[in-house]
Coordinates of C-alpha atoms in Angstrom, one line a residue:
M24 CA 133.2 72.0 130.3
L25 CA 130.3 72.1 127.8
A26 CA 126.9 73.9 128.3
R27 CA 124.0 74.2 125.9
V28 CA 121.5 77.0 126.1
W29 CA 118.4 77.3 123.9
S30 CA 117.5 80.5 122.1
A31 CA 115.7 81.3 118.8
S32 CA 116.1 83.1 115.5
I33 CA 113.5 84.8 113.3
V34 CA 113.0 83.5 109.8
G35 CA 110.3 85.6 108.1
I36 CA 107.7 86.0 110.8
D37 CA 108.3 82.5 112.3
A38 CA 110.8 81.3 114.8
V39 CA 113.5 78.6 114.6
K40 CA 115.0 77.0 117.7
V41 CA 118.7 77.7 118.0
G42 CA 121.1 75.9 120.3
V43 CA 123.9 78.0 121.8
E44 CA 126.7 75.5 122.7
V45 CA 129.5 76.9 124.8
D46 CA 132.7 75.0 125.5
V47 CA 135.3 76.3 128.0
S48 CA 138.6 74.4 127.8
G49 CA 142.3 74.8 128.1
G50 CA 144.2 76.6 125.4
L51 CA 145.1 80.1 124.3
P52 CA 142.5 82.5 125.8
G53 CA 140.0 83.8 123.3
I54 CA 136.4 83.5 122.0
V55 CA 135.4 81.9 118.7
V56 CA 131.8 82.1 117.5
L57 CA 130.7 79.5 114.9
G58 CA 127.4 78.8 113.1
L59 CA 127.0 81.7 110.5
P60 CA 126.7 84.6 113.0
D61 CA 126.2 88.2 111.7
S62 CA 128.4 91.1 112.8
A63 CA 126.1 91.9 115.8
I64 CA 126.7 88.4 117.2
Q65 CA 130.5 88.6 116.5
E66 CA 130.6 91.9 118.4
S67 CA 128.9 90.2 121.4
R68 CA 132.2 88.5 122.2
E69 CA 133.6 91.7 123.6
R70 CA 130.3 92.9 124.8
V71 CA 129.7 89.8 126.9
K72 CA 133.2 89.8 128.2
A73 CA 132.8 93.3 129.6
T74 CA 129.3 92.6 130.9
L75 CA 130.4 89.5 132.9
K76 CA 133.2 91.4 134.6
N77 CA 131.1 94.5 135.3
A78 CA 128.2 92.4 136.7
G79 CA 130.5 90.7 139.2
F80 CA 131.2 87.4 137.6
A81 CA 134.5 85.8 136.8
F82 CA 135.3 85.7 133.1
P83 CA 137.2 82.4 132.4
I84 CA 140.7 83.1 130.9
K85 CA 140.5 80.1 128.7
K86 CA 139.6 79.1 125.2
I87 CA 135.9 79.6 124.6
V88 CA 134.2 78.1 121.6
I89 CA 130.6 79.1 120.9
N90 CA 128.6 77.1 118.4
L91 CA 125.2 78.2 117.1
T92 CA 123.1 75.3 115.8
P93 CA 121.8 74.5 113.2
A94 CA 125.1 75.5 111.5
D95 CA 123.5 76.2 108.1
L96 CA 121.0 78.8 109.4
R97 CA 122.1 82.5 109.3
K98 CA 121.7 84.1 112.8
E99 CA 121.5 87.8 113.4
G100 CA 120.9 90.4 116.0
P101 CA 121.8 91.1 119.7
C102 CA 119.2 88.7 121.1
F103 CA 121.9 86.0 121.6
D104 CA 123.8 88.1 124.1
L105 CA 121.9 86.6 127.1
P106 CA 122.1 83.0 126.0
I107 CA 125.8 83.4 125.3
S108 CA 126.4 85.0 128.7
I109 CA 124.4 82.2 130.5
G110 CA 126.3 79.6 128.5
I111 CA 129.7 80.9 129.6
L112 CA 128.5 81.1 133.2
A113 CA 127.2 77.5 133.1
A114 CA 130.2 76.1 131.3
S115 CA 132.5 77.7 133.9
G116 CA 130.4 76.4 136.8
Q117 CA 129.1 79.8 138.0
V118 CA 125.4 79.0 137.5
S119 CA 123.5 75.7 137.6
G120 CA 122.8 74.1 134.3
E121 CA 119.9 71.9 135.4
L122 CA 117.2 74.2 133.9
L123 CA 118.9 75.2 130.7
G124 CA 117.2 72.5 128.7
D125 CA 113.7 73.6 129.7
Y126 CA 113.9 77.3 129.0
L127 CA 114.6 79.6 126.0
F128 CA 116.7 82.7 126.6
L129 CA 116.5 86.0 124.6
G130 CA 117.9 89.4 125.3
E131 CA 120.6 92.0 124.6
V132 CA 122.9 92.9 127.5
S133 CA 124.5 96.2 128.2
L134 CA 128.0 96.6 129.6
D135 CA 126.7 96.9 133.2
G136 CA 124.6 93.7 132.9
T137 CA 121.3 95.4 132.2
L138 CA 119.0 93.4 129.9
L139 CA 117.7 95.3 126.9
A140 CA 114.5 94.6 124.9
V141 CA 114.8 92.9 121.5
A142 CA 112.5 92.6 118.5
G143 CA 110.6 89.6 117.5
V144 CA 109.7 88.2 120.9
L145 CA 106.0 87.6 120.1
P146 CA 106.5 85.2 117.2
I147 CA 109.2 83.4 119.2
A148 CA 106.8 83.0 122.1
A149 CA 104.0 81.9 119.8
T150 CA 106.1 79.0 118.5
A151 CA 108.0 78.2 121.7
Q152 CA 105.6 75.5 122.9
Q153 CA 105.9 73.7 119.5
M154 CA 109.7 73.6 120.2
G155 CA 109.1 71.7 123.5
I156 CA 110.0 74.7 125.6
T157 CA 108.7 75.0 129.2
G158 CA 109.3 78.7 129.6
L159 CA 110.8 81.9 128.2
V160 CA 113.4 84.1 129.9
V161 CA 113.4 87.6 128.5
P162 CA 114.2 91.2 129.4
F163 CA 111.7 93.0 131.6
E164 CA 110.6 95.3 128.8
N165 CA 109.6 92.2 126.7
A166 CA 107.5 90.6 129.5
E167 CA 104.1 91.7 128.5
E168 CA 104.7 91.1 124.8
A169 CA 105.8 87.5 125.5
S170 CA 102.9 86.8 128.0
V171 CA 100.3 87.4 125.2
V172 CA 100.8 83.7 124.4
E173 CA 98.7 81.5 126.7
G174 CA 100.2 78.4 128.4
L175 CA 103.8 79.6 128.3
A176 CA 105.7 80.5 131.5
V177 CA 107.5 83.8 131.0
Y178 CA 110.2 85.0 133.4
A179 CA 111.4 88.6 133.0
Y180 CA 114.4 90.2 134.6
K181 CA 116.1 93.6 134.5
N182 CA 119.8 92.4 134.7
L183 CA 122.0 89.4 134.2
S184 CA 122.5 88.8 137.9
D185 CA 118.8 88.2 138.4
V186 CA 118.9 85.6 135.6
A187 CA 121.8 83.8 137.3
D188 CA 120.1 83.8 140.6
F189 CA 117.0 82.4 139.0
L190 CA 119.0 79.5 137.6
N191 CA 120.6 78.8 140.9
Y192 CA 117.5 79.2 143.1
P193 CA 114.5 78.7 140.8
E194 CA 112.1 78.2 143.7
R195 CA 112.4 81.9 144.6
Y196 CA 110.9 83.1 141.4
K197 CA 107.5 83.0 139.7
P198 CA 106.5 83.7 136.1
V199 CA 104.9 87.0 135.2
S200 CA 101.2 87.2 135.2
P201 CA 99.7 87.5 131.7
V202 CA 98.6 91.1 130.9
L203 CA 96.8 91.5 127.7
R204 CA 95.7 94.9 126.4
F205 CA 93.6 94.7 123.3
N206 CA 91.5 97.8 122.9
T207 CA 89.4 98.5 119.8
T208 CA 87.4 101.5 121.1
S209 CA 90.1 104.2 121.4
R210 CA 90.8 104.0 117.7
Q211 CA 87.5 105.7 116.9
E212 CA 88.4 108.9 118.8
N213 CA 91.6 109.6 116.9
Q214 CA 90.6 108.8 113.3
A215 CA 89.9 111.5 110.8
D216 CA 86.1 111.7 110.3
L217 CA 84.1 111.6 107.1
K218 CA 81.7 114.2 108.4
D219 CA 84.4 116.8 107.8
V220 CA 84.4 116.2 104.0
K221 CA 82.4 118.6 101.9
G222 CA 80.6 117.3 98.9
Q223 CA 82.3 114.4 97.0
T224 CA 79.2 112.2 97.3
H225 CA 80.5 109.8 94.6
A226 CA 83.9 109.4 96.2
R227 CA 82.4 108.9 99.7
R228 CA 80.3 106.1 98.3
A229 CA 83.3 104.5 96.7
L230 CA 85.1 104.6 100.1
E231 CA 82.2 102.9 101.8
I232 CA 82.2 100.1 99.1
A233 CA 85.9 99.7 99.4
A234 CA 85.7 99.3 103.2
A235 CA 82.7 97.0 103.0
G236 CA 84.3 94.6 100.5
G237 CA 88.0 95.1 101.0
H238 CA 88.3 96.4 97.4
N239 CA 91.3 98.2 96.0
L240 CA 90.7 101.8 95.2
V241 CA 92.3 104.6 93.2
F242 CA 91.2 108.3 93.1
V243 CA 91.8 110.3 89.9
G244 CA 91.5 114.0 90.0
P245 CA 93.2 117.4 89.8
P246 CA 95.4 118.9 92.5
G247 CA 93.3 120.1 95.5
S248 CA 90.3 118.0 94.8
G249 CA 90.6 116.1 98.1
K250 CA 91.9 112.8 97.0
T251 CA 94.4 112.4 99.9
M252 CA 92.0 113.7 102.5
L253 CA 89.4 111.1 101.4
A254 CA 91.9 108.3 101.4
R255 CA 93.0 109.1 105.0
R256 CA 89.5 108.7 106.2
L257 CA 89.2 105.1 105.1
P258 CA 90.7 103.6 108.3
G259 CA 87.9 105.3 110.3
I260 CA 85.2 103.4 108.6
L261 CA 86.8 100.0 108.6
P262 CA 85.7 97.4 111.2
P263 CA 88.1 96.8 114.1
L264 CA 90.6 94.0 114.0
S265 CA 89.5 90.7 115.4
F266 CA 91.7 89.0 118.0
P267 CA 93.3 86.5 115.5
E268 CA 93.9 89.4 113.0
A269 CA 95.4 91.6 115.7
L270 CA 97.8 88.7 116.6
E271 CA 98.9 88.4 113.0
V272 CA 99.5 92.1 112.7
T273 CA 101.4 92.3 116.0
R274 CA 103.7 89.5 115.0
I275 CA 104.7 91.3 111.9
H276 CA 105.3 94.6 113.7
S277 CA 107.2 92.7 116.4
V278 CA 109.6 91.3 113.8
A279 CA 110.0 94.7 112.3
G280 CA 110.7 96.3 115.7
L281 CA 107.8 98.6 115.4
L282 CA 105.9 97.8 118.5
K283 CA 105.6 101.1 120.4
N284 CA 103.8 99.5 123.3
R285 CA 105.2 96.0 123.9
G286 CA 102.5 95.2 126.4
S287 CA 99.5 95.2 124.0
L288 CA 98.4 93.9 120.7
V289 CA 98.0 96.2 117.7
S290 CA 94.3 97.2 117.7
D291 CA 94.3 99.7 114.9
R292 CA 94.2 98.5 111.3
P293 CA 97.6 99.5 109.8
F294 CA 97.8 102.5 107.5
R295 CA 101.1 102.6 105.6
S296 CA 101.9 105.5 103.2
P297 CA 105.4 105.1 101.7
H298 CA 106.9 108.0 99.7
H299 CA 106.9 107.7 95.9
S300 CA 110.7 107.4 96.0
A301 CA 110.4 104.0 97.8
S302 CA 112.4 101.2 96.3
G303 CA 111.1 97.7 95.5
P304 CA 112.8 96.0 98.5
S305 CA 111.4 98.6 100.9
L306 CA 107.9 98.0 99.5
V307 CA 107.9 94.2 99.4
G308 CA 110.6 93.4 102.0
G309 CA 114.1 92.0 101.6
G310 CA 117.6 92.4 102.8
N311 CA 120.3 89.8 103.5
F312 CA 118.1 88.7 106.5
P313 CA 114.7 89.3 104.9
R314 CA 112.5 91.7 106.8
P315 CA 108.9 92.7 106.1
G316 CA 108.3 95.6 103.8
E317 CA 105.5 98.2 103.6
I318 CA 103.0 95.8 102.0
S319 CA 103.4 93.3 104.9
L320 CA 103.3 96.1 107.5
A321 CA 100.0 97.0 105.9
H322 CA 98.6 93.4 106.4
R323 CA 94.9 93.5 107.3
G324 CA 95.0 97.3 106.7
I325 CA 95.6 100.0 104.1
L326 CA 98.5 100.6 101.8
F327 CA 98.2 104.2 100.5
L328 CA 100.2 105.2 97.5
D329 CA 99.9 109.0 97.1
E330 CA 100.8 110.3 93.6
L331 CA 100.7 106.7 92.2
T332 CA 102.2 107.7 88.8
E333 CA 105.3 109.2 90.5
F334 CA 106.3 105.7 91.7
K335 CA 108.7 103.9 89.4
R336 CA 107.0 101.4 87.1
D337 CA 109.2 98.5 88.1
V338 CA 108.4 99.2 91.8
L339 CA 104.7 99.1 91.2
E340 CA 105.0 95.8 89.3
F341 CA 106.1 94.3 92.6
L342 CA 102.6 94.7 93.8
R343 CA 101.0 92.4 91.3
Q344 CA 101.7 89.0 93.1
P345 CA 100.8 90.3 96.6
L346 CA 97.5 91.8 95.3
E347 CA 96.5 88.5 93.8
D348 CA 97.8 86.0 96.3
G349 CA 97.7 87.8 99.7
Y350 CA 101.4 87.1 100.4
V351 CA 104.8 87.9 99.1
T352 CA 107.7 85.4 98.7
I353 CA 111.3 86.7 99.3
S354 CA 113.9 84.3 97.9
R355 CA 117.6 84.3 98.8
A356 CA 120.4 81.9 98.1
R357 CA 120.2 80.2 101.5
Q358 CA 116.5 80.6 102.3
S359 CA 113.1 81.6 101.1
V360 CA 110.6 83.3 103.4
I361 CA 106.9 84.2 103.0
F362 CA 105.4 87.3 104.5
P363 CA 101.6 87.8 104.6
S364 CA 100.3 90.8 102.7
Q365 CA 96.5 90.9 102.6
F366 CA 96.0 94.6 102.4
T367 CA 93.7 97.0 100.6
L368 CA 95.5 99.2 98.1
V369 CA 94.3 102.8 98.0
A370 CA 96.0 105.2 95.6
S371 CA 95.6 108.7 94.2
T372 CA 96.9 110.3 91.0
N373 CA 96.4 113.2 88.8
P374 CA 94.6 112.6 85.4
C375 CA 97.6 113.9 83.4
R376 CA 101.1 115.5 83.9
C377 CA 99.8 119.0 84.4
G378 CA 96.9 117.6 86.5
Y379 CA 94.0 119.4 84.9
Y380 CA 92.7 117.0 82.2
G381 CA 88.9 117.0 82.4
D382 CA 88.9 119.8 85.0
T383 CA 86.0 122.3 84.6
I384 CA 88.0 125.2 86.0
Q385 CA 91.5 125.1 84.5
N386 CA 92.4 123.9 81.0
C387 CA 94.8 121.0 80.5
T388 CA 98.1 121.9 78.8
C389 CA 99.1 118.3 78.0
S390 CA 99.1 116.9 74.4
P391 CA 97.4 113.6 73.7
R392 CA 100.8 112.0 73.4
Q393 CA 101.9 113.3 76.8
R394 CA 98.7 112.0 78.4
E395 CA 99.3 108.6 76.8
Q396 CA 102.9 108.5 78.1
Y397 CA 101.7 109.6 81.6
W398 CA 99.2 106.6 81.8
A399 CA 101.8 104.2 80.4
K400 CA 103.5 104.3 83.8
L401 CA 100.7 102.1 85.0
S402 CA 100.5 98.7 83.4
G403 CA 97.3 97.1 82.4
P404 CA 97.7 94.1 84.7
L405 CA 98.2 96.3 87.7
M406 CA 95.1 98.4 86.9
D407 CA 93.1 95.3 86.4
R408 CA 93.7 94.5 90.1
I409 CA 92.2 97.8 91.2
D410 CA 88.5 97.3 91.7
L411 CA 87.3 100.9 92.1
Q412 CA 88.7 103.7 89.8
V413 CA 87.0 106.9 90.9
A414 CA 87.1 110.4 89.4
V415 CA 87.3 113.2 92.0
N416 CA 86.4 116.6 90.8
R417 CA 87.2 119.9 92.4
L418 CA 84.6 121.5 94.6
K419 CA 82.6 124.5 93.3
A420 CA 82.9 127.8 95.2
E421 CA 79.6 127.4 96.9
E422 CA 80.5 123.9 98.0
I423 CA 83.8 125.1 99.6
T424 CA 82.1 127.7 101.7
Q425 CA 79.1 125.6 102.9
Q426 CA 79.2 123.6 106.1
P427 CA 79.8 119.8 105.9
T428 CA 76.6 117.9 105.7
G429 CA 77.8 114.3 105.1
E430 CA 77.4 111.3 107.4
S431 CA 80.0 110.6 110.2
S432 CA 82.4 107.8 110.0
A433 CA 80.6 106.1 112.9
S434 CA 77.4 105.8 110.9
V435 CA 79.2 104.5 107.8
R436 CA 81.2 102.1 109.8
E437 CA 78.0 100.5 111.1
R438 CA 76.9 99.7 107.6
V439 CA 80.4 98.4 106.7
Q440 CA 80.3 96.1 109.7
R441 CA 77.0 94.7 108.8
T442 CA 78.2 94.0 105.2
R443 CA 81.4 92.4 106.5
D444 CA 79.3 90.2 108.8
L445 CA 77.3 89.0 105.8
A446 CA 80.5 88.1 104.1
Y447 CA 81.9 86.3 107.2
D448 CA 78.7 84.2 107.3
R449 CA 78.8 83.5 103.6
F450 CA 82.4 82.4 103.6
K451 CA 82.4 80.6 107.0
N452 CA 83.2 77.3 105.3
E453 CA 85.8 78.7 103.0
A454 CA 89.5 78.8 104.1
N455 CA 91.3 82.2 103.9
L456 CA 88.3 84.0 102.7
S457 CA 86.8 86.8 104.7
C458 CA 85.6 89.6 102.3
N459 CA 84.2 89.9 98.8
A460 CA 87.4 91.1 97.3
Q461 CA 89.1 87.8 98.0
M462 CA 86.7 85.7 96.0
Q463 CA 88.0 83.5 93.2
S464 CA 86.3 82.4 90.0
R465 CA 84.6 79.5 91.6
H466 CA 83.1 81.7 94.3
L467 CA 81.8 84.2 91.6
Q468 CA 80.0 81.4 89.9
K469 CA 78.2 80.6 93.2
W470 CA 77.5 84.0 94.7
C471 CA 77.5 86.4 91.7
K472 CA 75.0 84.9 89.3
L473 CA 73.6 87.3 86.7
D474 CA 70.2 87.5 85.1
D475 CA 70.0 88.1 81.3
H476 CA 69.7 91.9 81.6
S477 CA 72.7 92.2 83.9
R478 CA 74.8 89.8 81.7
N479 CA 74.0 91.8 78.6
L480 CA 75.0 95.0 80.4
L481 CA 78.3 93.5 81.5
E482 CA 79.1 92.1 78.1
G483 CA 78.5 95.5 76.5
A484 CA 80.9 97.1 79.0
I485 CA 83.6 94.5 78.3
R486 CA 83.4 95.2 74.6
K487 CA 83.3 99.0 74.9
L488 CA 86.0 99.3 77.5
S489 CA 88.1 96.4 76.3
L490 CA 88.1 94.9 79.7
S491 CA 90.1 91.8 80.6
A492 CA 88.6 88.7 82.3
R493 CA 90.2 89.8 85.5
A494 CA 88.7 93.3 85.3
S495 CA 85.2 91.8 84.6
D496 CA 85.6 89.6 87.7
R497 CA 86.4 92.7 89.7
I498 CA 83.2 94.3 88.6
L499 CA 81.3 91.3 89.8
K500 CA 83.0 91.4 93.2
V501 CA 82.1 95.1 93.6
A502 CA 78.5 94.4 92.5
R503 CA 78.3 91.7 95.2
T504 CA 79.4 94.3 97.8
I505 CA 76.9 96.9 96.6
A506 CA 74.1 94.3 96.8
D507 CA 75.3 93.3 100.4
L508 CA 75.2 97.0 101.4
T509 CA 71.5 97.2 100.4
G510 CA 70.7 93.7 101.8
D511 CA 69.9 92.1 98.5
D512 CA 70.6 88.4 98.1
D513 CA 70.8 88.4 94.3
L514 CA 72.7 90.7 91.9
K515 CA 70.5 93.1 90.0
I516 CA 71.1 95.2 87.0
H517 CA 71.6 98.4 89.0
H518 CA 74.2 96.7 91.2
V519 CA 76.2 95.8 88.1
A520 CA 75.6 99.2 86.5
E521 CA 77.0 101.0 89.5
A522 CA 80.1 98.7 89.6
I523 CA 80.8 99.5 86.0
Q524 CA 80.7 103.2 86.8
Y525 CA 83.9 102.7 88.9
R526 CA 86.1 102.0 85.9
T527 CA 87.2 105.6 85.3
I528 CA 90.7 104.8 84.1
D529 CA 89.4 102.2 81.6
R530 CA 87.2 104.9 80.1
M531 CA 90.1 107.5 80.0
Q532 CA 92.5 105.2 78.1

């Protein structure tokens, strides 16, 4: 007897409908799984066999052929345990098959029949309606995550016996009620506060500009100057995620299996800080079954690279396309997937190998050749994509002992939010454009017009610092954000002058 159960597989952060066809017929007893299954699915043969017996069902002593369609799509993970189990029960006549065509089944099963949570339920639920699916049957722990999607009936159960009873007597069961937890207020209580920072007025100003315009930022300074401390306070002055942004971020974290609370959307902007020994695939994503890397996990948030020059040069070069395009493409022989990666890059680095070049307290021991080799680790095209390059000096003794006197993160966040609101209003008719850092050349011509004095100043900076066209565009974007922070409609010479100040590395090379 033949039974067909619907399930789904994750490709990138999207879902593909997968048919689980089970044929139970005469022949030598055994189970064969077809359709490009991975090792986890192959292992499900023995796992499902033991599960059915321990859950009180009769396992058919016949030849069982399981086919996963489409046959040319690689399938992975334990989420096919439940549909395979239901398929065997339906093909052997132990459960009714009338509802199998209307529902999509996901879940891992333990040997005693308990259903275990799986990753990637949210993107599957989000695309289930497009697949022509009436409802979703998932483990109980995945219920709230799946119910985030409106208009989809979600049925959640703790064990395989309950799922079988639902198929035989569907009138006894009702879908779970949607429970959406999306809280943007609790984040403010746990973030590191800018008011704890002593001095560093110039660096604090750069943080505010970076947050207001979504600009990439690098801090350059000697050890102990507070570069990392400043960078870790950036999330506290960023505006909260909007609901569509939270849904995007949650989908990525769901695919990666990083949802700590499966009943709520991610409300905090991500802050990812990979170690400098990270490989290229861990940063951009990859694997035989491509999974999102650090830059996609930082989508709509911050990617912080501490000790930037300690990262391998070829690893840093992977950042160039995502920084420019806002997404990363992972190509494999059988498929190509796209992961979103609209993040703000924040980095910190020493000015030289010993760390004290330009320091007013300790002398640098590096030769000019050594400093040149040190900065050669960072390519020109990569640095062109960093809008704000800020020198951070060590505090003086009297600054260290004084009480912090700076603004709190809450006060700065209010200005950042107002500036972002201006950008949202300005770009409301532009697709995929939400902050100044995302502007293209045609946008600069419209919203970053310069008067003669400002143009002469910028041209002089381009000649003196040997800036590329991309770097000059970054200066205009920063100047636009500075003008927005002060409420000015037009760019003025002091906006451009301040933006040029944030090219520390260009002046050092």
